[in-house]
PDB file of C-alpha atoms in Angstrom:
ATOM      1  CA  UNK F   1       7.652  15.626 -12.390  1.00 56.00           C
ATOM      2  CA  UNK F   2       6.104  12.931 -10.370  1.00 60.00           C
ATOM      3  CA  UNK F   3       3.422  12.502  -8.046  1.00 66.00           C
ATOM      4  CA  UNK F   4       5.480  10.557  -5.723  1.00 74.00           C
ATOM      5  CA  UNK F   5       8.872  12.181  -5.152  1.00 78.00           C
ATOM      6  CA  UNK F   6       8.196  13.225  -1.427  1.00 75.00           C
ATOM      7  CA  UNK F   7       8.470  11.729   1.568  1.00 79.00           C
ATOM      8  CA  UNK F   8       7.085  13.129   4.429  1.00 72.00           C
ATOM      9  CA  UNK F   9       6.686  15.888   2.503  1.00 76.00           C
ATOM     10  CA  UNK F  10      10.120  16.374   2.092  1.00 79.00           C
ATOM     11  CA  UNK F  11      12.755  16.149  -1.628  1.00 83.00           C
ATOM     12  CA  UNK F  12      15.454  15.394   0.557  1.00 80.00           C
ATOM     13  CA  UNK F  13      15.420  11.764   0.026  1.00 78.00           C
ATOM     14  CA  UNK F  14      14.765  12.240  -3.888  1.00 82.00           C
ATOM     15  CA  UNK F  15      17.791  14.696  -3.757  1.00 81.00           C
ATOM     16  CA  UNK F  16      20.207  12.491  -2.310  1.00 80.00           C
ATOM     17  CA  UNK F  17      19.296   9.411  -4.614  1.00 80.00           C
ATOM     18  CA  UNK F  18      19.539  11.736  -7.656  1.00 82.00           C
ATOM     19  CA  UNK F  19      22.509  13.367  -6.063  1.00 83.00           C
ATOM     20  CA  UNK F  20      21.277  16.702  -6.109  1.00 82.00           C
ATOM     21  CA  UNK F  21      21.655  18.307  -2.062  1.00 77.00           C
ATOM     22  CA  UNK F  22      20.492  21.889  -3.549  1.00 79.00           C
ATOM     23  CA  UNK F  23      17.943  22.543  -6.446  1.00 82.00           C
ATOM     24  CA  UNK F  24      14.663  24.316  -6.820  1.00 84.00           C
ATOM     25  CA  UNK F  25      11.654  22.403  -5.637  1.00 84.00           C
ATOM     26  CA  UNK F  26       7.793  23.011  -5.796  1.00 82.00           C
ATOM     27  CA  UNK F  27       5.095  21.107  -4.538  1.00 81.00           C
ATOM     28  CA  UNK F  28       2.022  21.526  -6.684  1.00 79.00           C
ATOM     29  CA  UNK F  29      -0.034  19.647  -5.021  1.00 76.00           C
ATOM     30  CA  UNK F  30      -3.288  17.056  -6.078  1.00 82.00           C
ATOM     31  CA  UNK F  31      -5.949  17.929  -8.129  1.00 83.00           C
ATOM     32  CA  UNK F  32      -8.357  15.542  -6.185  1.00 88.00           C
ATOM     33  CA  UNK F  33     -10.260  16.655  -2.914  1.00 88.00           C
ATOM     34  CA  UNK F  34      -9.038  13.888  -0.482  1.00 89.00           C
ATOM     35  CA  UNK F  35     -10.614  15.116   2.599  1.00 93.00           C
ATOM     36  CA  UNK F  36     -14.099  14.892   0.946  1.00 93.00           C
ATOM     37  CA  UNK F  37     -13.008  11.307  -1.397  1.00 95.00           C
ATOM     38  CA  UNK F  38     -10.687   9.502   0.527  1.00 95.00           C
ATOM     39  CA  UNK F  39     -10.861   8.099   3.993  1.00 96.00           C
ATOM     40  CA  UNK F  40      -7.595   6.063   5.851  1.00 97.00           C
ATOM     41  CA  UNK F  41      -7.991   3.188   8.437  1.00 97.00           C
ATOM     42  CA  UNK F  42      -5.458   1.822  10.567  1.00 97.00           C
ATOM     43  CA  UNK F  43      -5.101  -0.657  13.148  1.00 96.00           C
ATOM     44  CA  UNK F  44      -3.033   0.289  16.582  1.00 95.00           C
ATOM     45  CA  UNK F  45      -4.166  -3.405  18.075  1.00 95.00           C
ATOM     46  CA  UNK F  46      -3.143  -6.108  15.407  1.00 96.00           C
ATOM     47  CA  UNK F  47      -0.182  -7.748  16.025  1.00 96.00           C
ATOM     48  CA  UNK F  48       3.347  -6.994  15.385  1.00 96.00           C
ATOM     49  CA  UNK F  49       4.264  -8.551  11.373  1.00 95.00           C
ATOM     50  CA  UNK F  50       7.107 -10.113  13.277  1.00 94.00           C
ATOM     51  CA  UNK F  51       4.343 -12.458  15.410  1.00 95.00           C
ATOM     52  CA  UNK F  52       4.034 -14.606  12.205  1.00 93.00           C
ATOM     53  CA  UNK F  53       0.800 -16.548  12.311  1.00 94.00           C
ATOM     54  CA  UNK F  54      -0.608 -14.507  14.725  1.00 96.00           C
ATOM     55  CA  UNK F  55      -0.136 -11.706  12.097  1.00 96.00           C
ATOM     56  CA  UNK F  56      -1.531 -13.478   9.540  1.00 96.00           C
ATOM     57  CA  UNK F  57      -4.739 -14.897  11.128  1.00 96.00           C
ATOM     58  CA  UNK F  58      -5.212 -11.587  12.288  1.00 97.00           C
ATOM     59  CA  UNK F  59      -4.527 -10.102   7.924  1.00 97.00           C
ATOM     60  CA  UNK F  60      -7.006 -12.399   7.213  1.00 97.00           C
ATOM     61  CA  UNK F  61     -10.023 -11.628   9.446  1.00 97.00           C
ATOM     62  CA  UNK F  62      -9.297  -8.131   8.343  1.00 97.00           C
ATOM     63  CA  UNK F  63      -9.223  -8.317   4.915  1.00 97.00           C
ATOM     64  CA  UNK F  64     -12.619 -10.303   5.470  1.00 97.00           C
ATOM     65  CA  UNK F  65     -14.592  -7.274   7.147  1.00 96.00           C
ATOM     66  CA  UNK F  66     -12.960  -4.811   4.645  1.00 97.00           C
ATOM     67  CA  UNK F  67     -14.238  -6.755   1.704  1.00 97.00           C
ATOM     68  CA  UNK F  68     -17.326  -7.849   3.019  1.00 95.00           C
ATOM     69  CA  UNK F  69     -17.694  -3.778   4.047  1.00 94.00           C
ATOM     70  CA  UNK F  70     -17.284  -3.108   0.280  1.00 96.00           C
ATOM     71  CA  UNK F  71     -18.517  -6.047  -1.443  1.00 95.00           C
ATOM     72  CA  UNK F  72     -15.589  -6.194  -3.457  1.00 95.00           C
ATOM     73  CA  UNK F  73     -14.050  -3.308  -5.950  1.00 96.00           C
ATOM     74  CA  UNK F  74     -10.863  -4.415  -3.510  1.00 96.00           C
ATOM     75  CA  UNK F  75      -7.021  -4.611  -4.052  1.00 97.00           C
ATOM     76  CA  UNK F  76      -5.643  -6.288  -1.634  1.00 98.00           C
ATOM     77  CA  UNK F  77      -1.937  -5.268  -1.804  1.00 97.00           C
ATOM     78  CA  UNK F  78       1.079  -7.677   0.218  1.00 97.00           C
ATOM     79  CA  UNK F  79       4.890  -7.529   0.036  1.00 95.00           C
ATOM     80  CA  UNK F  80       5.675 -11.232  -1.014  1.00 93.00           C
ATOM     81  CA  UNK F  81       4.011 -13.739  -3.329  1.00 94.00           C
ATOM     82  CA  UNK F  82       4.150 -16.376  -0.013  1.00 94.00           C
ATOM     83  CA  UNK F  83       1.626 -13.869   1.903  1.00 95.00           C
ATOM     84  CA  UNK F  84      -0.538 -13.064  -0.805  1.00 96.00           C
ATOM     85  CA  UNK F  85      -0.834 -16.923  -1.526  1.00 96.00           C
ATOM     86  CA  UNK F  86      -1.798 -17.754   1.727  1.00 95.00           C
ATOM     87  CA  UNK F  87      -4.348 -15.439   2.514  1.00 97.00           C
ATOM     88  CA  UNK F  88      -5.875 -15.877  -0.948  1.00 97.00           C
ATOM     89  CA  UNK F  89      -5.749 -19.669  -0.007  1.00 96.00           C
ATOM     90  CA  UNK F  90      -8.356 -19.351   3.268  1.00 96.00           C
ATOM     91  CA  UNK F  91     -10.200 -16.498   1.553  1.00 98.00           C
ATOM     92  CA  UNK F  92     -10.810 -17.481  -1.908  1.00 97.00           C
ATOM     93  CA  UNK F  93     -13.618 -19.807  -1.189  1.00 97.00           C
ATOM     94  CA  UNK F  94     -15.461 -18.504   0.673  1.00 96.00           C
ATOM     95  CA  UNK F  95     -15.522 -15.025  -0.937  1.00 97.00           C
ATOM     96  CA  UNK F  96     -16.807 -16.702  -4.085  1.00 97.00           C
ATOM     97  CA  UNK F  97     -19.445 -18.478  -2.038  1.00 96.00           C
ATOM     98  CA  UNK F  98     -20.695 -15.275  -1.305  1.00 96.00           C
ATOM     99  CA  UNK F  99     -20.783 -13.866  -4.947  1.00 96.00           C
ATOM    100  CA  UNK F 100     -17.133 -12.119  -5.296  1.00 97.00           C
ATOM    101  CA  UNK F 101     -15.352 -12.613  -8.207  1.00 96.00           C
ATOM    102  CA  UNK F 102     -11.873 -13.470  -7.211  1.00 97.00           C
ATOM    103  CA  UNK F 103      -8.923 -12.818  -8.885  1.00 96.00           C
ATOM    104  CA  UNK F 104      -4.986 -13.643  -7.407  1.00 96.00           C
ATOM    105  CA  UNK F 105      -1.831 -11.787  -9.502  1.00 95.00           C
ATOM    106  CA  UNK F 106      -0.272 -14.440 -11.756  1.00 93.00           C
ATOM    107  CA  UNK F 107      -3.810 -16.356 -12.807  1.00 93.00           C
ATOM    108  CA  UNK F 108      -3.791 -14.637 -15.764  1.00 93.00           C
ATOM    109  CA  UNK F 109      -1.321 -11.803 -16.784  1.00 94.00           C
ATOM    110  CA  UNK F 110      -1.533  -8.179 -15.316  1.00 94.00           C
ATOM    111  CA  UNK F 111      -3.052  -6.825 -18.587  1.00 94.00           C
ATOM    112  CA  UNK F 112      -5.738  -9.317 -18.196  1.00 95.00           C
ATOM    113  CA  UNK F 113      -6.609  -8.745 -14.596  1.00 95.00           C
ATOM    114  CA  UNK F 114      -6.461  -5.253 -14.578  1.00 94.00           C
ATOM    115  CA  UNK F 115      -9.536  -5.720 -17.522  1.00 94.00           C
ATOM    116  CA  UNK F 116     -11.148  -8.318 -15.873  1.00 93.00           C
ATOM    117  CA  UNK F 117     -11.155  -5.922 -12.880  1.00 95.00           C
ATOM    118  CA  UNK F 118     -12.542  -2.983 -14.840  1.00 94.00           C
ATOM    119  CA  UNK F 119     -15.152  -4.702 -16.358  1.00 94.00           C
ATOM    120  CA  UNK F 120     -16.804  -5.624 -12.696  1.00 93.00           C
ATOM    121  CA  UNK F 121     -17.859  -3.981  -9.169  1.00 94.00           C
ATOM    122  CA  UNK F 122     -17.267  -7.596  -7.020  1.00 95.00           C
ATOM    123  CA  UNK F 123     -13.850  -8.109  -7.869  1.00 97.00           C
ATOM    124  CA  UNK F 124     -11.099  -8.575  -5.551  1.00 97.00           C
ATOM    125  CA  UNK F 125      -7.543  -9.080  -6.250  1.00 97.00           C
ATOM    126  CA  UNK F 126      -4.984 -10.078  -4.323  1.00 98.00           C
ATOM    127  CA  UNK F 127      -1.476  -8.764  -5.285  1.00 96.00           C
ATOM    128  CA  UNK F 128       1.916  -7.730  -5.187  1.00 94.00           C
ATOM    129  CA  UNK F 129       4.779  -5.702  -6.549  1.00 85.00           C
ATOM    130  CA  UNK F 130       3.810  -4.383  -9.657  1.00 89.00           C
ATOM    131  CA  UNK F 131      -0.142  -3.716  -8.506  1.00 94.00           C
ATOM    132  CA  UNK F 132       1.243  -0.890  -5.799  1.00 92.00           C
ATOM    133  CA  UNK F 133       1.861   1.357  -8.588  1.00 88.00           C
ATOM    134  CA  UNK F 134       0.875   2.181 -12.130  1.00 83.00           C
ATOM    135  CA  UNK F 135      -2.464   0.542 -12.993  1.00 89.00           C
ATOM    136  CA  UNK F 136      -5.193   3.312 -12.949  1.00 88.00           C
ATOM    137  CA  UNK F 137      -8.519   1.880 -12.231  1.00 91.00           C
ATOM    138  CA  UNK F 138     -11.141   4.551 -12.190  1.00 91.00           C
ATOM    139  CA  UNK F 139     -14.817   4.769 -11.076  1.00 90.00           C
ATOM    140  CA  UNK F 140     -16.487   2.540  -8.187  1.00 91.00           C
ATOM    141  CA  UNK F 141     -15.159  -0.480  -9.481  1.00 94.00           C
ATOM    142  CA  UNK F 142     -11.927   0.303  -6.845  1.00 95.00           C
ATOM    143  CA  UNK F 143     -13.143   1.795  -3.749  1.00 96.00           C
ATOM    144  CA  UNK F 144     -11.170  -0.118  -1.181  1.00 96.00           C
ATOM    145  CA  UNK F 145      -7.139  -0.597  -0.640  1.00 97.00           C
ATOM    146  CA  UNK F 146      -5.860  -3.046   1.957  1.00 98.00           C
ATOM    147  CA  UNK F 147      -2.244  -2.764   2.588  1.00 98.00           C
ATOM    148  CA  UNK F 148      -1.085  -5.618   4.445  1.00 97.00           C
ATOM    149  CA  UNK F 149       2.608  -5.469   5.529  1.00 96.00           C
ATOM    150  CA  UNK F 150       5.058  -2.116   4.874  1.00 96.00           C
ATOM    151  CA  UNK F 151       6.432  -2.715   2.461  1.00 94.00           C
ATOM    152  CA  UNK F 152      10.874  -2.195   3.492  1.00 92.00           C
ATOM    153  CA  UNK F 153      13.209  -4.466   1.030  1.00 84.00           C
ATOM    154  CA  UNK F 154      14.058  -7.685   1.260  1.00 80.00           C
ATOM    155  CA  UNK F 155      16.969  -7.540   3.297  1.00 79.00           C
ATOM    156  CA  UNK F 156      21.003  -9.248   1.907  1.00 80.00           C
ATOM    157  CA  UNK F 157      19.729  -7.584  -1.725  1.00 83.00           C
ATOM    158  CA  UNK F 158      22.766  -7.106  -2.659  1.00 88.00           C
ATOM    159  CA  UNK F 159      21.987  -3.921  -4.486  1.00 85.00           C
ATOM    160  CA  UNK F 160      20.200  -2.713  -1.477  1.00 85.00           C
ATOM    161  CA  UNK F 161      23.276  -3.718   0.499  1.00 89.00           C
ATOM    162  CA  UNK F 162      25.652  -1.452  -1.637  1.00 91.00           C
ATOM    163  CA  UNK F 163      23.029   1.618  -1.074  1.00 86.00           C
ATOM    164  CA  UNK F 164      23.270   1.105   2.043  1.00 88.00           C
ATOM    165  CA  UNK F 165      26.907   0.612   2.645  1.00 92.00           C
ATOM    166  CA  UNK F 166      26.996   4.162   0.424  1.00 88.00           C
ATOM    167  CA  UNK F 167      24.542   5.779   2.854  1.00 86.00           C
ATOM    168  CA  UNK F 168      27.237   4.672   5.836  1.00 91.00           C
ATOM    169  CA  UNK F 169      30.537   5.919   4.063  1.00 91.00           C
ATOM    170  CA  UNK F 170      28.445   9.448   3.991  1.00 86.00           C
ATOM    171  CA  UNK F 171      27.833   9.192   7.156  1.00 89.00           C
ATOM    172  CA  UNK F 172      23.808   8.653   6.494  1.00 88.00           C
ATOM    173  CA  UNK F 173      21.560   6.032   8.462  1.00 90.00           C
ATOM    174  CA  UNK F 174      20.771   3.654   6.259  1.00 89.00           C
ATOM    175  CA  UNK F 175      17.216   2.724   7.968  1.00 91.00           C
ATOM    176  CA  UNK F 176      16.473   6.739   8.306  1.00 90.00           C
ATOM    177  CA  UNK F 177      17.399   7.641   5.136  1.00 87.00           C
ATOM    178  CA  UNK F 178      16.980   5.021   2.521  1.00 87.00           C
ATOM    179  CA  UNK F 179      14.347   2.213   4.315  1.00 90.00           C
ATOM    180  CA  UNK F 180      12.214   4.818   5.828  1.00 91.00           C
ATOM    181  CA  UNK F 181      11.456   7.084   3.037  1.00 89.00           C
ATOM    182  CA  UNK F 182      11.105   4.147  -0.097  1.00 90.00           C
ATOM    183  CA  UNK F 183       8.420   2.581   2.684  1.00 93.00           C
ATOM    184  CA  UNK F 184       6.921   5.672   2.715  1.00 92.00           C
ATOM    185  CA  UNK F 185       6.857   6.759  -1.446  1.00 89.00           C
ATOM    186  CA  UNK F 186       5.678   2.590  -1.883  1.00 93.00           C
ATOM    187  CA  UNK F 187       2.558   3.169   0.620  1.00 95.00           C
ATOM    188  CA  UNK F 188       1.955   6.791  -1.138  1.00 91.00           C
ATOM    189  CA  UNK F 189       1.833   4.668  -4.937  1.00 90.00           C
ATOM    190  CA  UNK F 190      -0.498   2.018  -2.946  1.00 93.00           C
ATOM    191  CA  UNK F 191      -2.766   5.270  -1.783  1.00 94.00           C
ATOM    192  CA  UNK F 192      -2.559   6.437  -5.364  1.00 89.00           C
ATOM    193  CA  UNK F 193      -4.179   3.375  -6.521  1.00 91.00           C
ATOM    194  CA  UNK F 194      -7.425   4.424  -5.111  1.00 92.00           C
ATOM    195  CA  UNK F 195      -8.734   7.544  -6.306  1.00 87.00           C
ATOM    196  CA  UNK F 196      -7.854   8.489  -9.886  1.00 89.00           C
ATOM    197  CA  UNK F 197     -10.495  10.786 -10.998  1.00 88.00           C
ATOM    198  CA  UNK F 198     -12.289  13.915  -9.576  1.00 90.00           C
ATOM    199  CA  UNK F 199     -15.844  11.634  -8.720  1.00 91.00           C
ATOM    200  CA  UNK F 200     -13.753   8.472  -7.133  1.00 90.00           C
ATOM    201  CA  UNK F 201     -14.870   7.385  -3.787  1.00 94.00           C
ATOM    202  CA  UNK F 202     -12.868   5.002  -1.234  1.00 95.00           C
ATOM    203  CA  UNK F 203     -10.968   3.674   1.580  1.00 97.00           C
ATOM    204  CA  UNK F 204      -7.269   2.982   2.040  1.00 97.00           C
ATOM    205  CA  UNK F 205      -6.537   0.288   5.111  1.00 97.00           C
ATOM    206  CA  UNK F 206      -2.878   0.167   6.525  1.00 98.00           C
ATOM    207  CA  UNK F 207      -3.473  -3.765   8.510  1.00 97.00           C
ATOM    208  CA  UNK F 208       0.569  -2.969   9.823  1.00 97.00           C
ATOM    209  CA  UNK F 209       0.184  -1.523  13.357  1.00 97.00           C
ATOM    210  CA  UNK F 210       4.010  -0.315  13.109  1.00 97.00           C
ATOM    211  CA  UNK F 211       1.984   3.056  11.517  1.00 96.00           C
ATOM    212  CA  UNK F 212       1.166   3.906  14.088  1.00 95.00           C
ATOM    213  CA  UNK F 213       3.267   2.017  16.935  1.00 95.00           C
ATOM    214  CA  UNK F 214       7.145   2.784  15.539  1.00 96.00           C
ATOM    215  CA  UNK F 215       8.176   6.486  15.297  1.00 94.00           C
ATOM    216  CA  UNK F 216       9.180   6.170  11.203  1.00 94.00           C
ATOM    217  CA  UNK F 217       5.140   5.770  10.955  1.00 95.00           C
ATOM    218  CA  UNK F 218       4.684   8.871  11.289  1.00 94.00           C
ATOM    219  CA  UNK F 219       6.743  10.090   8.308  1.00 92.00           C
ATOM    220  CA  UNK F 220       4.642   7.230   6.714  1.00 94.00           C
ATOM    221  CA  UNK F 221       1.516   9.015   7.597  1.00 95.00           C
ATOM    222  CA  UNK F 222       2.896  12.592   6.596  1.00 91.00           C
ATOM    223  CA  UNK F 223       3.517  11.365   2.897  1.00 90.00           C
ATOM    224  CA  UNK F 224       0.045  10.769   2.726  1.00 92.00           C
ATOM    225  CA  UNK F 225      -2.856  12.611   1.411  1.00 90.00           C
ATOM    226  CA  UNK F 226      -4.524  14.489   3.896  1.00 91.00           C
ATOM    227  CA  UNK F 227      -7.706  12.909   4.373  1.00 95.00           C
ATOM    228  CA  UNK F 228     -10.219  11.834   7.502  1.00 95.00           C
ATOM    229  CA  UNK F 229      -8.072   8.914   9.762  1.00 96.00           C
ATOM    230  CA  UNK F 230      -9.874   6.210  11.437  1.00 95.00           C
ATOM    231  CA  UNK F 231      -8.108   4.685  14.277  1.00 94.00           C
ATOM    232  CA  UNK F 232      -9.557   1.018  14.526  1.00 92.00           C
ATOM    233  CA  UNK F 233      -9.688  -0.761  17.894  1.00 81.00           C
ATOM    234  CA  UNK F 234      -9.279  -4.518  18.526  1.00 68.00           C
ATOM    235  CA  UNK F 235      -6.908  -7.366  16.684  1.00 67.00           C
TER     236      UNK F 235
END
């Protein structure tokens, strides 16, 4: 059992990895009321990841409202240690000028962030890999989640490369049915993040427009909880 098997609400992906094409399947569903605890914000206007600096001025102005919105009790999630090191670099300051307590995976080690974290509403942490899934944070102390870039695999892996040349000698499409669907069950675990008990409160941003802009967003947005969507206008 997992709470992340499906994407867009679909075990096909999860039965091809585990090379199972037939088996019995149920879908049990959350215990938490997302409609009523949950809330997702995306942005149709930013730019395009692939408009570098653009893209980044634009992360960065973004994450500034969001955390200024919440006063902190923030992840803010990326898909490289580069990104998450730049935009902690122009942020940093100034957040702790206005009273946020700061935090940046690899200052200390996870253990120790994740209780600094817990022990404080005006933290915000700035993070990657390991932060999308697996740390369980409960109460008002997390009520936002910024997810900065989709996160697909670093292409030339060479174990994604031998997946994918797999998914090809089966006659698959290696975007469609590998990329796609681990973007989708990494953004679910980021989602996860936020509410992790029956009186959690919070907000989930997605800063990549290609949610909403590139067709495989939409199998994104199906893997999701179900839960009030605010489309954002403007960069």
């Amino acid at each position: 059992t997992s709470a992340t098997l499906r994407a867009g609400r679909s075990f096909a992906h999860f039965r091809r990895e585990t090379g199972m094409p037939a088996c019995a399947e149920l879908a049990a569903g959350s215990p938490f009321d997302f409609k009523n605890q949950a809330a997702l914000r995306i942005y149709p206007g930013m730019p395009d990841p692939k408009e570098g600096e653009k893209y980044r001025a634009a992360v960065v102005s973004r994450v500034r409202e969001l955390v200024c919105e919440s006063g902190g009790g923030a992840f803010v999630l990326f898909t490289s240690k580069a990104e998450a090191e730049a935009v902690h670099r122009e942020l940093a300051p100034e957040m702790r000028a206005a009273g946020l307590f700061v935090l940046k995976q690899g200052e200390a080690t996870n253990d120790d962030i994740v209780k600094g974290f817990k022990a404080r509403r005006d933290c915000v942490l700035f993070a990657v890999a390991t932060f999308w899934q697996g740390v369980d944070i409960k109460g008002e102390n997390l009520r936002m989640v910024i997810i900065a870039k989709l996160p697909f695999a670093v292409p030339g892996h060479p174990l994604q490369e031998a997946r994918e040349a797999l998914c090809k000698k089966r006659g698959g499409n290696p975007f469609a049915d590998l990329a796609v669907p681990e973007v989708a069950l990494k953004v679910v675990q980021a989602f996860g993040r936020l509410i992790r008990a029956h009186d959690d409160r919070g907000i989930v941003a997605i800063l990549d427009p290609r949610v909403v802009t590139k067709g495989y967003g939409a199998t994104v947005l199906a893997s999701l909880p179900e839960c009030p969507v605010e489309r954002c206008a403007g960069v």
